[in-house]
């Protein structure tokens, strides 16, 4: 075990307050939020169970770990929620000036599509 790894080895949490492991040194049964998401799970309100620490660009880096056995399944959106999301995204693509739905999101800085924007239309 190198000195760098030994600096982050605290499985009881005496030094850092919660169990701490080095990069790729966490035991089975722990996962980051991103790893849980890849498995179709979410932390589900549980507190952070442990952390992984390593020395990276800009100093020490930390990734929080959750217990896999306490994780809950990901929630799925209802049909009404999916409909509302679709309408909201369509509204972001619809120009307020000409009313045409574009294949891109309307830039908020312009407030209208690229064809209707005065600066863009004059350049063409």
XYZ file of N, CA and C in Angstrom:
372
model
N 0.852 -1.178 0.000
C 0.000 0.000 0.000
C 0.897 1.241 0.000
N 0.690 2.111 -0.953
C 1.507 3.313 -1.038
C 1.051 4.319 0.009
N 1.879 5.330 0.215
C 1.527 6.350 1.203
C 0.273 7.114 0.799
N 0.093 7.340 -0.506
C -1.084 8.078 -0.964
C -2.340 7.278 -0.655
N -2.311 5.999 -0.943
C -3.471 5.168 -0.636
C -3.707 5.092 0.861
N -2.646 4.958 1.635
C -2.779 4.849 3.083
C -3.389 6.107 3.682
N -3.170 7.244 3.062
C -3.726 8.495 3.577
C -5.242 8.506 3.494
N -5.820 7.749 2.558
C -7.263 7.736 2.386
C -7.910 6.450 2.895
N -7.191 5.635 3.620
C -7.745 4.395 4.143
C -8.231 4.629 5.565
N -9.551 4.726 5.719
C -10.167 4.966 7.021
C -11.516 4.243 7.062
N -11.517 2.900 7.093
C -12.783 2.171 7.005
C -13.699 2.367 8.201
N -13.183 2.808 9.339
C -14.033 3.044 10.507
C -14.548 4.477 10.566
N -13.959 5.388 9.811
C -14.391 6.774 9.809
C -13.837 7.606 10.941
N -12.716 7.194 11.526
C -12.118 7.936 12.642
C -11.551 9.274 12.204
N -10.909 9.326 11.051
C -10.243 10.539 10.584
C -11.189 11.471 9.847
N -11.986 10.938 8.940
C -12.811 11.766 8.059
C -14.291 11.826 8.469
N -14.676 11.102 9.508
C -16.049 11.154 9.990
C -16.959 10.080 9.408
N -16.689 9.638 8.209
C -17.421 8.526 7.610
C -16.392 7.573 7.006
N -16.756 6.299 6.801
C -15.791 5.380 6.211
C -15.235 5.923 4.898
N -13.921 5.890 4.763
C -13.250 6.463 3.604
C -12.319 5.427 2.988
N -12.374 5.348 1.662
C -11.554 4.390 0.928
C -10.802 5.131 -0.159
N -9.738 4.508 -0.680
C -9.014 5.106 -1.780
C -9.709 4.775 -3.091
N -9.224 5.368 -4.164
C -9.788 5.172 -5.496
C -9.797 3.688 -5.833
N -10.942 3.174 -6.220
C -11.177 1.767 -6.561
C -10.941 0.836 -5.383
N -11.014 1.364 -4.172
C -10.770 0.537 -2.994
C -11.992 0.291 -2.152
N -13.160 0.717 -2.600
C -14.380 0.523 -1.822
C -14.819 -0.935 -1.896
N -15.306 -1.482 -0.788
C -15.759 -2.874 -0.813
C -17.072 -3.019 -1.584
N -17.418 -4.242 -1.903
C -18.680 -4.514 -2.599
C -19.853 -4.080 -1.714
N -20.914 -3.668 -2.352
C -22.086 -3.233 -1.607
C -22.239 -1.725 -1.557
N -21.222 -0.998 -2.020
C -21.282 0.457 -2.100
C -21.258 0.883 -3.563
N -21.933 1.991 -3.871
C -21.919 2.513 -5.240
C -22.162 4.010 -5.199
N -21.638 4.712 -6.193
C -21.902 6.142 -6.326
C -23.303 6.327 -6.890
N -23.806 7.549 -6.859
C -25.138 7.831 -7.397
C -25.195 7.505 -8.890
N -24.122 7.785 -9.603
C -24.089 7.487 -11.032
C -24.102 5.979 -11.278
N -23.394 5.217 -10.462
C -23.403 3.766 -10.603
C -24.772 3.195 -10.264
N -25.433 3.767 -9.255
C -26.791 3.340 -8.933
C -27.726 3.611 -10.103
N -27.602 4.795 -10.697
C -28.449 5.171 -11.823
C -28.270 4.202 -12.988
N -27.033 3.755 -13.222
C -26.771 2.811 -14.305
C -27.437 1.461 -14.049
N -27.669 1.138 -12.798
C -28.337 -0.112 -12.432
C -29.854 0.046 -12.316
N -30.362 1.236 -12.586
C -31.797 1.466 -12.469
C -32.237 1.737 -11.048
N -31.313 2.237 -10.217
C -31.598 2.517 -8.815
C -31.350 3.983 -8.510
N -31.756 4.412 -7.311
C -31.483 5.762 -6.826
C -31.201 5.661 -5.330
N -30.521 6.652 -4.738
C -30.218 6.562 -3.307
C -31.467 6.437 -2.441
N -32.564 7.045 -2.837
C -33.818 6.860 -2.114
C -33.857 7.495 -0.740
N -33.172 8.594 -0.547
C -33.225 9.312 0.725
C -32.261 8.818 1.781
N -31.497 7.795 1.502
C -30.544 7.316 2.497
C -29.373 8.277 2.625
N -28.770 8.369 3.790
C -27.606 9.252 3.939
C -26.382 8.655 3.254
N -25.374 9.485 3.054
C -24.118 9.018 2.475
C -23.519 7.995 3.436
N -23.171 6.819 2.926
C -22.670 5.741 3.770
C -21.150 5.738 3.865
N -20.471 6.171 2.816
C -19.007 6.170 2.798
C -18.552 7.125 1.706
N -17.251 7.245 1.546
C -16.713 8.098 0.496
C -15.425 7.510 -0.042
N -15.131 7.879 -1.280
C -13.870 7.519 -1.914
C -13.111 8.820 -2.093
N -11.846 8.839 -1.688
C -11.030 10.042 -1.836
C -9.792 9.710 -2.659
N -9.368 10.682 -3.448
C -8.151 10.531 -4.229
C -7.575 11.909 -4.494
N -6.319 11.940 -4.851
C -5.668 13.191 -5.184
C -5.796 13.397 -6.682
N -6.421 14.497 -7.068
C -6.642 14.769 -8.478
C -6.205 16.173 -8.834
N -6.632 16.605 -9.995
C -6.314 17.949 -10.455
C -6.989 18.946 -9.517
N -6.230 19.864 -8.977
C -6.785 20.870 -8.091
C -6.879 20.449 -6.640
N -6.354 19.305 -6.289
C -6.369 18.887 -4.892
C -7.072 17.561 -4.695
N -7.597 17.383 -3.485
C -8.259 16.136 -3.158
C -9.665 16.111 -3.749
N -10.057 14.961 -4.251
C -11.376 14.772 -4.826
C -12.135 13.764 -3.981
N -13.457 13.879 -3.990
C -14.304 13.004 -3.176
C -15.475 12.517 -4.018
N -15.821 11.256 -3.868
C -17.036 10.684 -4.455
C -17.790 10.004 -3.317
N -19.048 10.354 -3.163
C -19.844 9.798 -2.072
C -20.460 8.474 -2.484
N -20.513 7.550 -1.530
C -21.002 6.202 -1.785
C -22.273 5.941 -0.997
N -23.162 5.158 -1.586
C -24.413 4.760 -0.957
C -24.465 3.249 -0.907
N -25.237 2.707 0.023
C -25.383 1.257 0.137
C -26.359 0.775 -0.930
N -25.927 -0.220 -1.674
C -26.737 -0.732 -2.777
C -27.987 -1.426 -2.248
N -27.881 -2.135 -1.128
C -29.034 -2.870 -0.611
C -30.130 -1.950 -0.070
N -29.815 -0.689 0.218
C -30.818 0.267 0.693
C -31.341 1.170 -0.423
N -30.818 1.002 -1.627
C -31.235 1.850 -2.743
C -32.630 1.456 -3.215
N -33.349 2.447 -3.723
C -34.699 2.224 -4.238
C -34.668 2.205 -5.759
N -35.707 1.627 -6.347
C -35.796 1.617 -7.809
C -36.051 3.025 -8.316
N -35.577 3.289 -9.533
C -35.822 4.596 -10.153
C -37.306 4.752 -10.409
N -37.782 5.981 -10.237
C -39.179 6.257 -10.532
C -39.328 6.490 -12.026
N -40.453 6.065 -12.562
C -40.726 6.298 -13.977
C -41.772 7.397 -14.103
N -41.665 8.169 -15.150
C -42.604 9.265 -15.373
C -43.953 8.705 -15.811
N -45.020 9.360 -15.366
C -46.357 8.962 -15.777
C -46.611 9.470 -17.190
N -47.697 9.000 -17.782
C -48.042 9.434 -19.136
C -48.304 10.939 -19.167
N -48.943 11.471 -18.130
C -49.218 12.910 -18.074
C -47.921 13.710 -17.967
N -46.956 13.211 -17.198
C -45.673 13.910 -17.069
C -44.922 13.898 -18.394
N -44.929 12.770 -19.093
C -44.251 12.693 -20.384
C -44.902 13.628 -21.402
N -46.225 13.738 -21.351
C -46.930 14.658 -22.237
C -46.538 16.099 -21.934
N -46.480 16.450 -20.653
C -46.106 17.806 -20.258
C -44.672 18.133 -20.673
N -43.776 17.176 -20.531
C -42.384 17.388 -20.946
C -42.311 17.601 -22.448
N -43.042 16.816 -23.196
C -43.065 16.971 -24.654
C -43.571 18.337 -25.075
N -44.628 18.822 -24.403
C -45.161 20.153 -24.728
C -44.168 21.249 -24.376
N -43.485 21.104 -23.251
C -42.507 22.108 -22.843
C -41.338 22.166 -23.826
N -40.882 21.020 -24.280
C -39.774 21.000 -25.232
C -40.203 21.548 -26.588
N -41.450 21.278 -26.977
C -41.963 21.835 -28.235
C -42.060 23.358 -28.142
N -42.431 23.865 -26.979
C -42.524 25.319 -26.800
C -41.153 25.974 -26.913
N -40.112 25.282 -26.498
C -38.757 25.832 -26.618
C -38.292 25.894 -28.069
N -38.922 25.114 -28.947
C -38.540 25.100 -30.363
C -39.449 25.970 -31.227
N -40.504 26.552 -30.636
C -41.455 27.345 -31.405
C -41.109 28.828 -31.311
N -40.994 29.465 -32.467
C -40.667 30.887 -32.519
C -41.893 31.710 -32.123
N -41.683 32.714 -31.276
C -42.786 33.588 -30.855
C -43.211 34.548 -31.956
N -42.312 34.881 -32.852
C -42.613 35.855 -33.898
C -43.380 35.221 -35.057
N -42.834 34.150 -35.629
C -43.473 33.547 -36.801
C -44.322 32.326 -36.463
N -44.166 31.756 -35.264
C -44.970 30.617 -34.843
C -44.555 29.286 -35.437
N -43.421 29.230 -36.125
C -42.949 27.995 -36.755
C -42.136 27.203 -35.742
N -42.378 25.886 -35.688
C -41.599 25.026 -34.809
C -40.316 24.626 -35.532
N -39.198 24.973 -34.973
C -37.882 24.745 -35.580
C -37.283 23.436 -35.079
N -36.298 22.877 -35.792
C -35.648 21.644 -35.334
C -34.587 21.901 -34.256
N -34.442 23.131 -33.807
C -33.468 23.496 -32.776
C -34.187 24.320 -31.712
N -33.577 24.423 -30.539
C -34.140 25.253 -29.487
C -33.898 26.717 -29.831
N -34.911 27.551 -29.650
C -34.808 28.977 -29.924
C -33.830 29.589 -28.914
N -32.820 30.314 -29.364
C -31.877 30.930 -28.422
C -32.600 31.925 -27.513
N -32.408 31.793 -26.224
C -33.060 32.709 -25.283
C -32.519 34.117 -25.421
N -31.274 34.234 -25.869
C -30.696 35.567 -26.031
C -31.387 36.334 -27.146
N -31.932 35.642 -28.135
C -32.617 36.299 -29.248
C -34.123 36.373 -29.026
N -34.704 35.351 -28.430
C -36.132 35.324 -28.196
C -36.952 34.947 -29.417
N -36.292 34.677 -30.514
C -36.972 34.268 -31.737
C -36.020 33.420 -32.559
N -36.559 32.789 -33.613
C -35.734 31.897 -34.425
C -34.664 32.689 -35.180
N -33.732 31.980 -35.754
C -32.622 32.630 -36.446
C -33.074 33.361 -37.703
N -34.160 32.905 -38.330
C -34.682 33.599 -39.515
C -35.356 34.922 -39.147
N -35.995 34.978 -37.972
C -36.712 36.189 -37.564
C -35.828 37.196 -36.833
N -34.716 36.754 -36.274
C -33.855 37.651 -35.508
C -33.274 38.702 -36.421
N -33.344 40.001 -36.046
C -32.877 41.079 -36.920
C -31.394 40.972 -37.291
N -30.562 40.641 -36.341
C -29.123 40.572 -36.604
C -28.816 39.400 -37.530
N -29.497 38.309 -37.342
C -29.240 37.114 -38.150
C -29.831 37.283 -39.551
N -31.021 37.866 -39.652
C -31.669 38.023 -40.955
C -30.906 38.993 -41.847
N -30.299 40.029 -41.264
C -29.564 41.014 -42.045
C -28.249 40.443 -42.577
N -27.710 39.458 -41.889
C -26.437 38.870 -42.291
C -26.591 37.947 -43.481
N -27.797 37.528 -43.778
C -27.999 36.550 -44.872
C -28.145 37.182 -46.180
